[in-house]
Coordinates of C-alpha atoms in Angstrom, one line a residue:
Chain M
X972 CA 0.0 0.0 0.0
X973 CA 1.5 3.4 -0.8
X974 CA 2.4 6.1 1.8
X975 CA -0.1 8.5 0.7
X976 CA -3.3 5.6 1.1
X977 CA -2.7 6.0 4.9
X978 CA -4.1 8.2 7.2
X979 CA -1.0 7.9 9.1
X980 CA 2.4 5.9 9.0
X981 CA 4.8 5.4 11.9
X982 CA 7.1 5.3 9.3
X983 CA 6.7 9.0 8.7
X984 CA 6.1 12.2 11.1
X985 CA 3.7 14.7 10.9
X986 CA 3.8 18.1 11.3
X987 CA 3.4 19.1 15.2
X988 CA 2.1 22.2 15.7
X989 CA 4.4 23.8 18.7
X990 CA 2.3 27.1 19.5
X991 CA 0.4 28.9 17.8
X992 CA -1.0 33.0 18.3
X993 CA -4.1 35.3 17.7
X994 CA -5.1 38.4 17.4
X995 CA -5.4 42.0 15.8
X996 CA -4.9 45.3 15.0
X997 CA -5.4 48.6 13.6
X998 CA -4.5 49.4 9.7
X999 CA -4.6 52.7 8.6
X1000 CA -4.0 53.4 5.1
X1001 CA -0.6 52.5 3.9
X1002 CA 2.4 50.2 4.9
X1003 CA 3.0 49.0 8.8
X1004 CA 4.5 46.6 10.6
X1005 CA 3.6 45.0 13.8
X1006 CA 5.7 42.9 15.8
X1007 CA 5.0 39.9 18.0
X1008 CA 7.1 38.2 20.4
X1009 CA 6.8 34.2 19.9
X1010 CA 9.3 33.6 22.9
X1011 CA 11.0 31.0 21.3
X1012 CA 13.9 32.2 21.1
X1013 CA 14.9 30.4 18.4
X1014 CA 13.9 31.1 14.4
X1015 CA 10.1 28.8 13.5
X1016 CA 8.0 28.2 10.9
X1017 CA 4.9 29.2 10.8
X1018 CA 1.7 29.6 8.9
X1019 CA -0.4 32.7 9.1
X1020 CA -4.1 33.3 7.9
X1021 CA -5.4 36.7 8.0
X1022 CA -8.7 38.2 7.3
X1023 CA -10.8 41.8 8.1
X1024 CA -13.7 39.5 9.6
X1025 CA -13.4 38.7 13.4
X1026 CA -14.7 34.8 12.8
X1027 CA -12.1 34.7 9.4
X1028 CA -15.8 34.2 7.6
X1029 CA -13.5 35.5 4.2
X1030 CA -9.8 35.4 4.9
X1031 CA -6.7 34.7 3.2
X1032 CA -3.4 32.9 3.2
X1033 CA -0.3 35.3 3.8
X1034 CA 0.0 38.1 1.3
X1035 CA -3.6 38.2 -0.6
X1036 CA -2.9 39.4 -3.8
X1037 CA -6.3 39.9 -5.3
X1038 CA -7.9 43.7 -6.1
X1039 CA -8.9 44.0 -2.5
X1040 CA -5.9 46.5 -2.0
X1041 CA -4.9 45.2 1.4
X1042 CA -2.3 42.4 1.9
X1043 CA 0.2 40.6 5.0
X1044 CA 3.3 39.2 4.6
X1045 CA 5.1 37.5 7.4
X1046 CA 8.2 36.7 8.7
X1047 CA 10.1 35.5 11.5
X1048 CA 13.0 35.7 13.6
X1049 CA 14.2 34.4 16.7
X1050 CA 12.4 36.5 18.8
X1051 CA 9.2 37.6 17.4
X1052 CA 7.1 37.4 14.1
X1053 CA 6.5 40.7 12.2
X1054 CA 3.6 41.3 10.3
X1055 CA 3.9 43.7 7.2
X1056 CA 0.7 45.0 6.0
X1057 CA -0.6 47.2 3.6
X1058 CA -3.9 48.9 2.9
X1059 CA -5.1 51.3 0.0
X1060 CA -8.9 50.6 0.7
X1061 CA -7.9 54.7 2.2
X1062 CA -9.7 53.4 5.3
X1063 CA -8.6 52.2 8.9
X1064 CA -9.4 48.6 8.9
X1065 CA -8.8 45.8 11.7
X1066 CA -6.5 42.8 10.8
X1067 CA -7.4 39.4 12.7
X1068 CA -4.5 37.0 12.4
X1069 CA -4.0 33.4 13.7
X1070 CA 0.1 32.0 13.2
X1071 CA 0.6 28.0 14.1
X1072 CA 4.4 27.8 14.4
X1073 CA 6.8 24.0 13.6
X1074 CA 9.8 23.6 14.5
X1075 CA 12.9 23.6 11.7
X1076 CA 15.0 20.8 11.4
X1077 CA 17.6 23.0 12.5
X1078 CA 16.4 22.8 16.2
X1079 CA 16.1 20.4 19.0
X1080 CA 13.8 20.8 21.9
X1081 CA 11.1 19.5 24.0
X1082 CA 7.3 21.7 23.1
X1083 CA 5.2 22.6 25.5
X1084 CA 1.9 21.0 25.7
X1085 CA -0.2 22.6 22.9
X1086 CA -3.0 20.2 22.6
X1087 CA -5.0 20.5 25.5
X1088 CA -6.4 23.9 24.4
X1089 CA -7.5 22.9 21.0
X1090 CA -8.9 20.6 19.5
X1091 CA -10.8 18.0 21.6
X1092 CA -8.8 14.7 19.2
X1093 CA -5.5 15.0 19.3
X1094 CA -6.3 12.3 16.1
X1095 CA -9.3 12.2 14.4
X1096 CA -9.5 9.2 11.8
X1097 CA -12.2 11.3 9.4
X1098 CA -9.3 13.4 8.8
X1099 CA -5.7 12.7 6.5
X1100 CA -2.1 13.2 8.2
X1101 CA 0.3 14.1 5.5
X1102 CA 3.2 12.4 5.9
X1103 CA 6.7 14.2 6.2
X1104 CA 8.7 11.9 3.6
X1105 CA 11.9 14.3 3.4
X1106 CA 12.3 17.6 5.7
X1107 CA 15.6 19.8 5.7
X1108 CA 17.5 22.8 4.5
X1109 CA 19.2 23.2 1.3
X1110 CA 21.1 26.1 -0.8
X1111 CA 19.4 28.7 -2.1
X1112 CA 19.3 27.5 -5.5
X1113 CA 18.9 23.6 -5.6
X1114 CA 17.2 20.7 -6.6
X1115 CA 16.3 18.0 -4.9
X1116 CA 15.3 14.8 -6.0
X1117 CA 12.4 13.3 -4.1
X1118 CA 11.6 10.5 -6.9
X1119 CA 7.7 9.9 -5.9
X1120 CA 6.4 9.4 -9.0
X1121 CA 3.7 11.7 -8.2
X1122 CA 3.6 16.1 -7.4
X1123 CA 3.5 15.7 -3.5
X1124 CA 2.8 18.7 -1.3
X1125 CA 5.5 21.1 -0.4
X1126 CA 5.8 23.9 2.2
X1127 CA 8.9 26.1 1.8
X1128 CA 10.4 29.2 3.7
X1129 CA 13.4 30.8 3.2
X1130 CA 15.6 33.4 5.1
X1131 CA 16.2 36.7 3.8
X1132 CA 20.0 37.7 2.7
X1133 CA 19.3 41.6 3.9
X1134 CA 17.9 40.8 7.1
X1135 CA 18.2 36.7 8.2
X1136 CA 14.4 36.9 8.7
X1137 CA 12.5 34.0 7.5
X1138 CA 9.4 34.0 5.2
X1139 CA 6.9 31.3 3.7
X1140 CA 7.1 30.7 -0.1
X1141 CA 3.4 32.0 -0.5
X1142 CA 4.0 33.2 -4.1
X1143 CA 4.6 31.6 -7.4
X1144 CA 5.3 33.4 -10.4
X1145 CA 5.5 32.8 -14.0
X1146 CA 6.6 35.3 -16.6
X1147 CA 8.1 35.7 -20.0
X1148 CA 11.6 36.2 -17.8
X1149 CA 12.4 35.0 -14.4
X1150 CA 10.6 36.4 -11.6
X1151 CA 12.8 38.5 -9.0
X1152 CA 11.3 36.5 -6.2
X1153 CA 12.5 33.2 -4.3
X1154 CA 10.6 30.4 -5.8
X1155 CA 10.0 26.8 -5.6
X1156 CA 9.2 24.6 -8.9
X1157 CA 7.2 20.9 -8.1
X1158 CA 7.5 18.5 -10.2
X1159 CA 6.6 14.4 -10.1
X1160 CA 10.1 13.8 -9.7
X1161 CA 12.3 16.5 -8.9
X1162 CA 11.4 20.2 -6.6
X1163 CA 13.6 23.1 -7.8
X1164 CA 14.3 25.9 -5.6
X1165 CA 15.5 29.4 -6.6
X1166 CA 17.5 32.2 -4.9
X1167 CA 15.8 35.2 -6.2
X1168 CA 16.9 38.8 -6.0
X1169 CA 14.5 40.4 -4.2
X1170 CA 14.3 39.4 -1.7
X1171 CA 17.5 37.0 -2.1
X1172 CA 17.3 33.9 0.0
X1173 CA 20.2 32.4 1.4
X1174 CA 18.6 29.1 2.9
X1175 CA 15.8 27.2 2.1
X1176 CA 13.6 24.9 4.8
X1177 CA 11.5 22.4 2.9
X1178 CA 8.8 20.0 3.6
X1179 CA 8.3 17.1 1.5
X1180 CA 5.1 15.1 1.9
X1181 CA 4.1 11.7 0.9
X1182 CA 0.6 13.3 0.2
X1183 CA 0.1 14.3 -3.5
X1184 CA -1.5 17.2 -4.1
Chain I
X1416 CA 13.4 15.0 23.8
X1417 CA 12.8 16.8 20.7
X1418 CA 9.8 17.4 19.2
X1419 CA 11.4 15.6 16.1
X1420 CA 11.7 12.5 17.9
X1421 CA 8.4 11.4 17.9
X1422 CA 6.4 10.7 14.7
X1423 CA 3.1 12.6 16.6
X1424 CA 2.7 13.2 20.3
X1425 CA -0.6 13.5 22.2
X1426 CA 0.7 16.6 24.1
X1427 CA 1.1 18.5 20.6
X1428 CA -1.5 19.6 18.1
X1429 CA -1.1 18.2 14.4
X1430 CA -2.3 19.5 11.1
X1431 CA -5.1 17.5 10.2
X1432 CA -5.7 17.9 6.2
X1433 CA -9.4 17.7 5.3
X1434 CA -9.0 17.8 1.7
X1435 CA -7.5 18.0 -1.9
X1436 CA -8.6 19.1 -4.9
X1437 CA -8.3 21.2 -7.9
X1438 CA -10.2 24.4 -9.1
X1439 CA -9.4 25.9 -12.2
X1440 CA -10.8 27.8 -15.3
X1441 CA -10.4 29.5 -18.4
X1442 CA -10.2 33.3 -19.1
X1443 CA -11.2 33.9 -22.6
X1444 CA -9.2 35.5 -25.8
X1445 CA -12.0 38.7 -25.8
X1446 CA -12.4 39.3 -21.6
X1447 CA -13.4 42.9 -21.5
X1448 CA -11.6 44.4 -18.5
X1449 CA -10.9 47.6 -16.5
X1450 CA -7.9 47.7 -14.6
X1451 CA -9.2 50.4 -11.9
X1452 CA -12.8 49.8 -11.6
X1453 CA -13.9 45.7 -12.8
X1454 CA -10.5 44.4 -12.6
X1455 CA -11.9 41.0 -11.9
X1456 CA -11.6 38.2 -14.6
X1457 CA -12.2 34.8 -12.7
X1458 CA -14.1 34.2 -9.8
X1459 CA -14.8 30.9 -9.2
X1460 CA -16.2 29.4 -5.9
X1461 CA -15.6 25.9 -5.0
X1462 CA -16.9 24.0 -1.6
X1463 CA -14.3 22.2 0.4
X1464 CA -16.4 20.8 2.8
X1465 CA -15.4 22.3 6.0
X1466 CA -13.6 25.3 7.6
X1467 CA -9.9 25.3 7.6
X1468 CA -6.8 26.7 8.9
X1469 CA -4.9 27.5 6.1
X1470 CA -4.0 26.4 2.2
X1471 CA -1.1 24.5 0.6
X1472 CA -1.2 25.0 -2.8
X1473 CA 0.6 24.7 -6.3
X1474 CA -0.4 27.0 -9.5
X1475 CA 0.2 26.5 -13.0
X1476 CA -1.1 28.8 -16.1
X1477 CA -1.5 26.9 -19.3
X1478 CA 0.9 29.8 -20.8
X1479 CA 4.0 28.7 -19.3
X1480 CA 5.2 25.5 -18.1
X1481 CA 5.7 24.0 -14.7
X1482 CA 3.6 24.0 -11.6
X1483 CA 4.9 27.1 -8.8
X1484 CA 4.3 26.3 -5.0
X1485 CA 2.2 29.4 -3.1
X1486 CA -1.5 30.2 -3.0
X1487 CA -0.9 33.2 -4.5
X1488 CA 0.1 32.9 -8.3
X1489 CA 1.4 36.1 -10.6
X1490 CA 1.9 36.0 -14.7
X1491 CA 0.8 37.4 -17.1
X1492 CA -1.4 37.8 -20.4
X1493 CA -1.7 39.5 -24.1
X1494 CA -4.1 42.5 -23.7
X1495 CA -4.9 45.3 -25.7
X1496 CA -6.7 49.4 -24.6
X1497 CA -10.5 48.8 -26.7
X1498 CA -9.4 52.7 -27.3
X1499 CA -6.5 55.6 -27.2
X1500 CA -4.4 52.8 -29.2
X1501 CA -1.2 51.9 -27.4
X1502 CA -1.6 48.4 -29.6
X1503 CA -1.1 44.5 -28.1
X1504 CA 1.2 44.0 -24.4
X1505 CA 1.1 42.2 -21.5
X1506 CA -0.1 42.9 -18.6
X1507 CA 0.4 41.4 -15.2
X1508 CA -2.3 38.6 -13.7
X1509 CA -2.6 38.4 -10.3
X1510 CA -4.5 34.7 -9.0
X1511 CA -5.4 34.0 -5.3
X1512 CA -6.6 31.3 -3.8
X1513 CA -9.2 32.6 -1.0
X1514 CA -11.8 31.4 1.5
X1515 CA -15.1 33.5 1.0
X1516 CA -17.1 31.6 3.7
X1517 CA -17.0 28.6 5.8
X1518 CA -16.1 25.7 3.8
X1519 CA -15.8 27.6 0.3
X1520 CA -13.1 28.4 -1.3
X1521 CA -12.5 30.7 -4.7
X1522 CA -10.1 30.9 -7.6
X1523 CA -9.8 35.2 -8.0
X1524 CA -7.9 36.5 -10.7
X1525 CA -7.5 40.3 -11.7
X1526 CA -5.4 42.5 -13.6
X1527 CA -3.4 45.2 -11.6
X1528 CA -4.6 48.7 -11.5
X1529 CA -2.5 51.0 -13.9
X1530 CA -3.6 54.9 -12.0
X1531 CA -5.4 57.5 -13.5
X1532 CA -8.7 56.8 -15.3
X1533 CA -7.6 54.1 -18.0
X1534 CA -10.1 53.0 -20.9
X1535 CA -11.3 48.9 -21.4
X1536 CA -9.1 46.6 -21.8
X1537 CA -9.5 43.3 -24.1
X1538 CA -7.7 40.0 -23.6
X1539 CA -6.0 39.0 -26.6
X1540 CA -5.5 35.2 -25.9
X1541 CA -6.9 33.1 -24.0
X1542 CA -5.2 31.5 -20.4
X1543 CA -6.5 29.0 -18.3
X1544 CA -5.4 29.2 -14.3
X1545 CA -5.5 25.8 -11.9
X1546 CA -4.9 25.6 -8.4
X1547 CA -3.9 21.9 -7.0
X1548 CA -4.3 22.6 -3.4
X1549 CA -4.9 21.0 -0.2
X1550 CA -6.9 22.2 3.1
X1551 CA -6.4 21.3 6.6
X1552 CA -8.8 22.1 9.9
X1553 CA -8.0 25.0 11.2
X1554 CA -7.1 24.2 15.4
X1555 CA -9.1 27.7 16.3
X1556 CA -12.3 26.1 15.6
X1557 CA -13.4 28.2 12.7

């Protein structure tokens, strides 16, 4: 039976979600950047979700592209989590987030106990696992042959050359030329990362699931 | 022990995927478009079934090859003013993958705004965008 027919496999972690944060603030029109404190003290990954509505009835992934003139990027650093937002709606708005942090493969430590406060399974069986098959760092312009046959999911981040911040790859891009940004290619065979130029990365953490996608 | 020692632990929340799919579709060679007031030239709704934490996604327009990890997905496509001349370019697409309500999600695609007060635009080929993506439950309960 392949990998990806099983809710789970021992042979395979999951991702663990370590901590995890809320909450909001004021946008007027224009750029800003908030910073939160994570308390890590060391550099995680994360996933944000943001949205104007206070239950995230409409809300987006990091960034949020479309014609709705108001996006949030993210990044992190060993200390805190700085949002970067910007608005041209011209008016103040409120921005809910909610961050779920992992931990990098380039850190050990115990986590404290995040399960207890939300949901009431730690498993639920109706629900799929995705399996990490390959986890790591590699160089800011790579490949790396995963061999599955198959596209499998992906989560990338990479840290910033100007500032050592890290960011999720929440962006592809494809033009008549090569696009400025950091960027991840998947493939059935083969995932190709590139450096960039603006920002430049200088590492990449990757995710490689079993999971196809 | 670290966290990476154990393959899950029942002291520490997972990501618990709820689904995969695809959504895609096709913007036409003739789209009329204005860049500042009805930028919008796909909006497509799809249920996935339940609310959800967050998005992992791949994106691929049949222009170019290859298949770009992110939810959000930038390219680009042949247009032309309807009026003032200024002949055939192209003009940059942005595609988002969005929730617009619990347990829907939609494939938004518009041109960016160029200032001022432009004319129409037309599309002079036609592009179709798809999203692969997968969903998973979000761990605040909505």
């Amino acid at each position: 039976m392949a990998i990806a027919d099983l809710l789970l496999s021992t042979d395979f972690p999951i991702d663990k979600i370590v901590g995890f944060q809320s909450g909001n603030y004021s946008l007027p029109s224009g750029f800003q950047t908030n910073t939160i404190n994570h308390g890590f003290g060391w550099q995680p990954l994360y996933m944000l979700r943001w949205s104007t509505d206070s239950d995230f009835a409409t809300s987006f992934d990091e960034r949020g592209v479309s014609f709705n003139f108001i996006s949030v990027s993210a990044s992190t650093s060993s200390a805190n989590i700085q949002l970067t937002s910007l608005n041209q709606t011209g008016a103040t708005v409120t921005i809910y987030y909610r961050v779920l942090y992992f931990l990098p493969t380039t850190v050990d430590m115990d986590s404290a106990n995040t399960q207890s406060s939300l949901d009431s399974f730690f498993m639920n069986t109706d629900y799929n696992y995705t399996k990490i098959f390959s986890e790591g760092t590699t160089s800011p312009t790579s490949t790396i042959n995963h061999g599955l046959g198959y596209m499998p999911q992906v989560e990338a981040w990479y840290v910033r050359q100007l500032d050592s911040r890290l960011s999720r790859v929440v962006q592809g891009a494809s033009f008549s030329s090569p696009s400025s940004e950091p960027s991840v290619l998947v493939d059935d065979n083969i995932i190709s990362f590139t450096q960039g130029s603006s920002p430049q990365s200088t590492l990449w953490h990757y995710k490689i699931y079993a999971d196809s996608i | 022990m670290s966290v990476h020692d154990f393959i899950l632990s029942s002291d520490i929340a997972s990501l618990k995927n709820d689904s995969v799919d695809v959504i895609s579709g096709i913007i036409a060679n003739g789209t009329i478009f204005n860049p500042n007031t009805s930028p919008t030239v796909l909006n497509i709704p799809k249920s996935v079934g339940t609310i959800n934490a967050g998005i992992r996604a791949i994106g691929n327009t049949s222009k170019y090859s290859g298949w770009y990890l992110g939810v959000t997905f930038v390219t680009e496509m042949l247009v032309e003013p309807t009026s003032g001349g200024g002949g055939i370019f192209l003009q940059t697409l942005y595609c988002n993958l969005e929730r617009i309500s619990p347990g829907t999600i939609r494939l938004h695609a518009s041109f960016e705004g160029v200032g001022g007060t432009p004319p129409d635009f037309i599309t002079r080929e036609a592009v179709t965008i798809t999203f692969r993506f997968a969903t998973f439950l979000s761990p605040f309960d909505n």
